[in-house]
Structure formats: C-alpha cells, structure tokens
Amino acid sequence: MTDLRLDGPVLEGARVRLEPLGTQHAADLGAAAEEDRDSYGFTWVPRAGDAARYIDEQLARAAAGGVAPYAQVSVATGRAVGATAYLDPRLWPGEDRLCAVEVGFTWLAASAQGTGINSEAKLLLFQHAFEEWGVARVDLKTDARNTRCRAALEAVGARFEGVLRQWSTSWAPGEDGLLRDSAMFSVIAADWPRTRTRLEGRLGRLPADSSADSAGRSAS
C-alpha cells in the first residue's frame, strides 16, 4: 500500500461534471441504478436501498488513500447518473511521484448510456492523470466476459494487453467470494495525444443531447 493519498478534484466538461463522491449523491445514485440493470451483470452497482452503504464503502477506501471516487453528474440535469473512480496509485521506484493509476468502479444509469457522458468522463480523467499528475500509465480492467465493456474501453482508446486469470474480485451474481479473469487495458503517456484527439473527435461529432455514443454503454 502506497502512502500516497489520491485526491481527485472536480472535473467538468460539457456533458458531465465529475464531483468527489459524497453522501449528497445517495438519492440520485439509488434512482439511477434502478432504471434498467440489464448492463450490470459483471459490475458492482448498488440497489437503491444500498446506495448510502455503497457510498460509505467507497469513502472508506478514499480515507485509506487508495481511491478517489466520483459521482458522474449530468450537466444537463444536475443529477448524479453514475459513478467512477481513480484507484490503485503506484509511485515511481524510490520517489514520491505518481507513476500510474487505474480508472475503474465505473457505471452509468441506463438513460445516461449512449449520451457521450462516458467518453467525456474518460477524457477528463485521462487528461488530469497525464497532464496534471504526469503519470506514465492509466490502467483499466474489466471482467473478461464483459464483451460490452471491453468494446467500450477499446472505443475510448485503451489498448488491450491480455487476460489475467483469477485476478480480481468477481461482481457477477452468484459469484460472491470468487475471483474473475480480468481483461487488462491501458493508455500510456505516449498514447495520450492520439487518444485525446480520438476522444475529442468522438465528442465533437455528437450533439450535446446525443444518444448515439456507443462508448457510453459500459461498466467496469
């Protein structure tokens, strides 16, 4: 465990504002999670009645320093429509400087999927990690069976690196206490200019209220 504490600031775009997760987001997230749960088969998404506990668990992780959890707030409505996070920071050997960080714990309400929110959130998170923290690498991973999320990660410019067997906690129904195979993806500093251009181009082709962004249809 690193002594580095992850503190993610508010990050705002045209479609989404990433706000540090707090108890004030519980009601919105509870409603968002219940809209349609068909895309959550491999992802940790609370039921409405568990939203407050979900937030408490993420805030406990944040207090330990290894997670910076966010609510994804729709700029158009002002309501929280999902969550995401920075997690698992790693330092350069022998230094106090951040070398790599993961983006994960990501999910969106059904009504927010396909709106460009996911692509813009990834743009904001990647931009802050590479341009403010100066990381060499952003990690992303998902259940290897989650073909929708794997396609979405590739769509936002992350590169598939392989599958690590029995690597992470499974969130699939009926698999409590089991491990899953994880499909591993990354964006490295050398990729970032091209990835940024790709994401900006994707967003630029969409009107602000578009529902055509397939990269929004993911959870990881």
CSV table of C-alpha atoms in Angstrom, one decimal:
chain,number,residue,atom,x,y,z
A,1,MET,CA,0.0,0.0,0.0
A,2,THR,CA,1.4,3.3,-1.0
A,3,ASP,CA,1.5,6.3,1.4
A,4,LEU,CA,0.2,8.5,-1.5
A,5,ARG,CA,-3.3,9.8,-1.0
A,6,LEU,CA,-5.4,10.2,-4.1
A,7,ASP,CA,-7.3,13.4,-4.1
A,8,GLY,CA,-9.3,13.9,-7.3
A,9,PRO,CA,-10.6,17.5,-7.9
A,10,VAL,CA,-13.9,18.4,-9.6
A,11,LEU,CA,-13.5,17.8,-13.3
A,12,GLU,CA,-16.1,19.4,-15.6
A,13,GLY,CA,-16.9,19.1,-19.3
A,14,ALA,CA,-19.9,20.0,-21.5
A,15,ARG,CA,-21.9,16.8,-20.6
A,16,VAL,CA,-20.6,15.6,-17.3
A,17,ARG,CA,-19.2,17.0,-14.1
A,18,LEU,CA,-17.2,14.6,-12.0
A,19,GLU,CA,-17.7,15.5,-8.4
A,20,PRO,CA,-15.9,13.8,-5.5
A,21,LEU,CA,-18.4,11.2,-4.2
A,22,GLY,CA,-20.4,12.2,-1.1
A,23,THR,CA,-23.5,11.3,0.8
A,24,GLN,CA,-25.4,14.0,-1.0
A,25,HIS,CA,-25.3,11.8,-4.1
A,26,ALA,CA,-27.1,8.8,-2.5
A,27,ALA,CA,-30.7,9.5,-3.6
A,28,ASP,CA,-29.7,10.3,-7.2
A,29,LEU,CA,-27.4,7.2,-7.5
A,30,GLY,CA,-30.1,5.0,-6.0
A,31,ALA,CA,-32.6,6.2,-8.6
A,32,ALA,CA,-30.0,5.9,-11.4
A,33,ALA,CA,-29.1,2.4,-10.5
A,34,GLU,CA,-32.7,1.2,-10.7
A,35,GLU,CA,-33.6,2.5,-14.2
A,36,ASP,CA,-32.5,-0.7,-16.0
A,37,ARG,CA,-30.0,-3.1,-14.7
A,38,ASP,CA,-29.5,-5.2,-17.8
A,39,SER,CA,-25.9,-4.0,-18.4
A,40,TYR,CA,-24.7,-4.5,-14.8
A,41,GLY,CA,-24.1,-8.3,-14.9
A,42,PHE,CA,-20.4,-8.0,-14.2
A,43,THR,CA,-20.3,-4.7,-12.3
A,44,TRP,CA,-20.6,-3.5,-8.7
A,45,VAL,CA,-23.7,-1.3,-8.9
A,46,PRO,CA,-25.8,-0.8,-5.7
A,47,ARG,CA,-29.5,-1.3,-5.5
A,48,ALA,CA,-31.5,1.8,-4.5
A,49,GLY,CA,-31.6,0.8,-0.8
A,50,ASP,CA,-27.9,0.1,-0.7
A,51,ALA,CA,-26.7,3.4,-2.3
A,52,ALA,CA,-25.8,5.0,1.1
A,53,ARG,CA,-23.8,1.9,2.1
A,54,TYR,CA,-22.1,1.9,-1.4
A,55,ILE,CA,-21.0,5.5,-0.8
A,56,ASP,CA,-19.8,4.7,2.7
A,57,GLU,CA,-17.7,1.8,1.4
A,58,GLN,CA,-16.1,4.0,-1.3
A,59,LEU,CA,-15.5,6.8,1.2
A,60,ALA,CA,-13.7,4.3,3.5
A,61,ARG,CA,-11.5,3.3,0.6
A,62,ALA,CA,-10.8,7.0,0.0
A,63,ALA,CA,-9.9,7.6,3.6
A,64,ALA,CA,-7.3,4.9,3.3
A,65,GLY,CA,-5.8,6.9,0.4
A,66,GLY,CA,-6.0,4.4,-2.4
A,67,VAL,CA,-9.3,5.5,-4.1
A,68,ALA,CA,-10.6,8.9,-5.3
A,69,PRO,CA,-14.3,8.1,-6.0
A,70,TYR,CA,-16.5,10.3,-8.1
A,71,ALA,CA,-20.2,10.8,-8.8
A,72,GLN,CA,-20.9,11.4,-12.5
A,73,VAL,CA,-23.3,14.3,-12.6
A,74,SER,CA,-25.2,15.2,-15.8
A,75,VAL,CA,-24.6,18.8,-16.6
A,76,ALA,CA,-27.9,19.0,-18.4
A,77,THR,CA,-30.0,17.8,-15.4
A,78,GLY,CA,-27.7,18.4,-12.4
A,79,ARG,CA,-28.4,14.9,-11.2
A,80,ALA,CA,-25.8,12.2,-10.4
A,81,VAL,CA,-26.2,9.5,-13.1
A,82,GLY,CA,-23.4,7.1,-12.2
A,83,ALA,CA,-20.0,6.7,-10.6
A,84,THR,CA,-16.4,6.2,-11.4
A,85,ALA,CA,-13.0,6.5,-9.6
A,86,TYR,CA,-9.3,6.7,-9.6
A,87,LEU,CA,-7.7,3.8,-7.7
A,88,ASP,CA,-4.6,1.8,-7.0
A,89,PRO,CA,-2.0,4.6,-7.4
A,90,ARG,CA,1.6,3.5,-7.9
A,91,LEU,CA,4.8,5.5,-7.4
A,92,TRP,CA,8.0,5.6,-9.3
A,93,PRO,CA,10.5,3.4,-7.6
A,94,GLY,CA,12.2,5.3,-4.8
A,95,GLU,CA,10.2,8.5,-5.4
A,96,ASP,CA,7.1,10.3,-4.1
A,97,ARG,CA,5.9,10.9,-7.6
A,98,LEU,CA,2.8,9.2,-9.1
A,99,CYS,CA,3.7,6.7,-11.9
A,100,ALA,CA,0.4,5.0,-12.7
A,101,VAL,CA,-3.2,5.0,-11.6
A,102,GLU,CA,-6.3,3.0,-12.5
A,103,VAL,CA,-9.7,4.2,-13.7
A,104,GLY,CA,-12.5,1.9,-12.6
A,105,PHE,CA,-15.6,1.4,-10.4
A,106,THR,CA,-17.4,2.9,-13.4
A,107,TRP,CA,-21.2,2.6,-14.1
A,108,LEU,CA,-23.9,4.8,-15.6
A,109,ALA,CA,-27.7,4.9,-15.4
A,110,ALA,CA,-29.4,3.4,-18.5
A,111,SER,CA,-30.7,6.9,-19.5
A,112,ALA,CA,-27.1,8.2,-19.4
A,113,GLN,CA,-25.7,5.4,-21.5
A,114,GLY,CA,-25.2,6.4,-25.1
A,115,THR,CA,-25.1,10.2,-24.4
A,116,GLY,CA,-21.4,10.8,-24.6
A,117,ILE,CA,-21.0,11.1,-20.8
A,118,ASN,CA,-18.8,8.0,-20.6
A,119,SER,CA,-16.4,9.3,-23.4
A,120,GLU,CA,-16.2,12.7,-21.8
A,121,ALA,CA,-15.6,11.3,-18.3
A,122,LYS,CA,-12.7,9.2,-19.7
A,123,LEU,CA,-11.3,12.3,-21.4
A,124,LEU,CA,-11.4,14.3,-18.2
A,125,LEU,CA,-9.9,11.5,-16.1
A,126,PHE,CA,-7.2,10.7,-18.6
A,127,GLN,CA,-6.4,14.4,-19.1
A,128,HIS,CA,-6.0,15.1,-15.4
A,129,ALA,CA,-3.9,12.0,-14.9
A,130,PHE,CA,-1.5,12.6,-17.7
A,131,GLU,CA,-1.3,16.4,-17.8
A,132,GLU,CA,-1.7,17.3,-14.1
A,133,TRP,CA,-0.3,14.3,-12.2
A,134,GLY,CA,2.2,13.4,-15.0
A,135,VAL,CA,1.5,9.6,-14.9
A,136,ALA,CA,3.2,7.3,-17.3
A,137,ARG,CA,0.2,4.9,-17.5
A,138,VAL,CA,-3.5,4.7,-16.8
A,139,ASP,CA,-4.8,1.2,-16.1
A,140,LEU,CA,-8.3,-0.1,-16.9
A,141,LYS,CA,-9.7,-3.6,-16.4
A,142,THR,CA,-13.0,-5.4,-16.6
A,143,ASP,CA,-14.4,-8.9,-16.3
A,144,ALA,CA,-13.0,-10.9,-19.2
A,145,ARG,CA,-16.6,-12.0,-20.0
A,146,ASN,CA,-17.9,-8.4,-20.3
A,147,THR,CA,-17.7,-8.0,-24.0
A,148,ARG,CA,-19.7,-4.8,-23.9
A,149,CYS,CA,-17.2,-3.1,-21.6
A,150,ARG,CA,-14.2,-4.4,-23.4
A,151,ALA,CA,-15.5,-2.9,-26.7
A,152,ALA,CA,-16.2,0.4,-24.9
A,153,LEU,CA,-12.7,0.6,-23.5
A,154,GLU,CA,-11.2,0.0,-26.9
A,155,ALA,CA,-13.6,2.6,-28.3
A,156,VAL,CA,-12.2,5.3,-26.0
A,157,GLY,CA,-8.6,4.5,-27.0
A,158,ALA,CA,-7.4,2.0,-24.4
A,159,ARG,CA,-5.2,-0.8,-25.6
A,160,PHE,CA,-6.0,-4.4,-24.8
A,161,GLU,CA,-3.0,-6.1,-23.1
A,162,GLY,CA,-4.3,-9.6,-22.3
A,163,VAL,CA,-6.3,-11.5,-19.7
A,164,LEU,CA,-5.0,-12.2,-16.2
A,165,ARG,CA,-6.6,-15.3,-14.8
A,166,GLN,CA,-8.3,-15.3,-11.4
A,167,TRP,CA,-7.1,-11.7,-10.9
A,168,SER,CA,-9.9,-9.7,-9.4
A,169,THR,CA,-13.0,-9.9,-7.2
A,170,SER,CA,-16.0,-11.1,-9.2
A,171,TRP,CA,-19.1,-8.9,-9.1
A,172,ALA,CA,-21.2,-11.3,-11.1
A,173,PRO,CA,-24.4,-12.6,-9.5
A,174,GLY,CA,-23.9,-15.8,-7.6
A,175,GLU,CA,-20.1,-15.4,-7.5
A,176,ASP,CA,-19.6,-13.8,-4.1
A,177,GLY,CA,-16.2,-14.6,-2.7
A,178,LEU,CA,-14.9,-15.8,-6.1
A,179,LEU,CA,-12.2,-14.4,-8.4
A,180,ARG,CA,-12.7,-13.4,-12.0
A,181,ASP,CA,-10.5,-13.4,-15.0
A,182,SER,CA,-9.7,-9.8,-15.8
A,183,ALA,CA,-9.2,-8.3,-19.3
A,184,MET,CA,-6.4,-5.7,-18.9
A,185,PHE,CA,-6.2,-2.4,-20.8
A,186,SER,CA,-4.1,0.7,-20.6
A,187,VAL,CA,-3.3,4.1,-22.0
A,188,ILE,CA,0.3,5.2,-21.7
A,189,ALA,CA,1.8,8.6,-21.9
A,190,ALA,CA,3.0,8.0,-25.5
A,191,ASP,CA,-0.6,7.1,-26.5
A,192,TRP,CA,-2.2,10.1,-24.8
A,193,PRO,CA,-2.0,12.7,-27.6
A,194,ARG,CA,-3.6,10.3,-30.0
A,195,THR,CA,-6.2,9.1,-27.5
A,196,ARG,CA,-7.1,12.7,-26.6
A,197,THR,CA,-7.6,13.6,-30.3
A,198,ARG,CA,-9.7,10.4,-30.7
A,199,LEU,CA,-12.0,11.2,-27.8
A,200,GLU,CA,-12.3,14.9,-28.7
A,201,GLY,CA,-13.2,13.9,-32.2
A,202,ARG,CA,-15.8,11.4,-31.0
A,203,LEU,CA,-17.4,14.1,-28.8
A,204,GLY,CA,-17.2,16.7,-31.5
A,205,ARG,CA,-19.3,14.5,-33.8
A,206,LEU,CA,-22.1,14.3,-31.3
A,207,PRO,CA,-24.7,17.0,-30.4
A,208,ALA,CA,-24.9,17.7,-26.7
A,209,ASP,CA,-28.0,15.6,-26.3
A,210,SER,CA,-26.9,12.8,-28.5
A,211,SER,CA,-27.8,9.2,-27.6
A,212,ALA,CA,-25.5,7.7,-30.3
A,213,ASP,CA,-22.3,7.3,-28.4
A,214,SER,CA,-21.8,3.5,-28.0
A,215,ALA,CA,-18.8,4.0,-25.7
A,216,GLY,CA,-21.3,5.2,-23.1
A,217,ARG,CA,-22.8,1.7,-22.9
A,218,SER,CA,-20.3,0.3,-20.4
A,219,ALA,CA,-19.5,-0.6,-16.9
A,220,SER,CA,-16.2,-1.8,-15.5
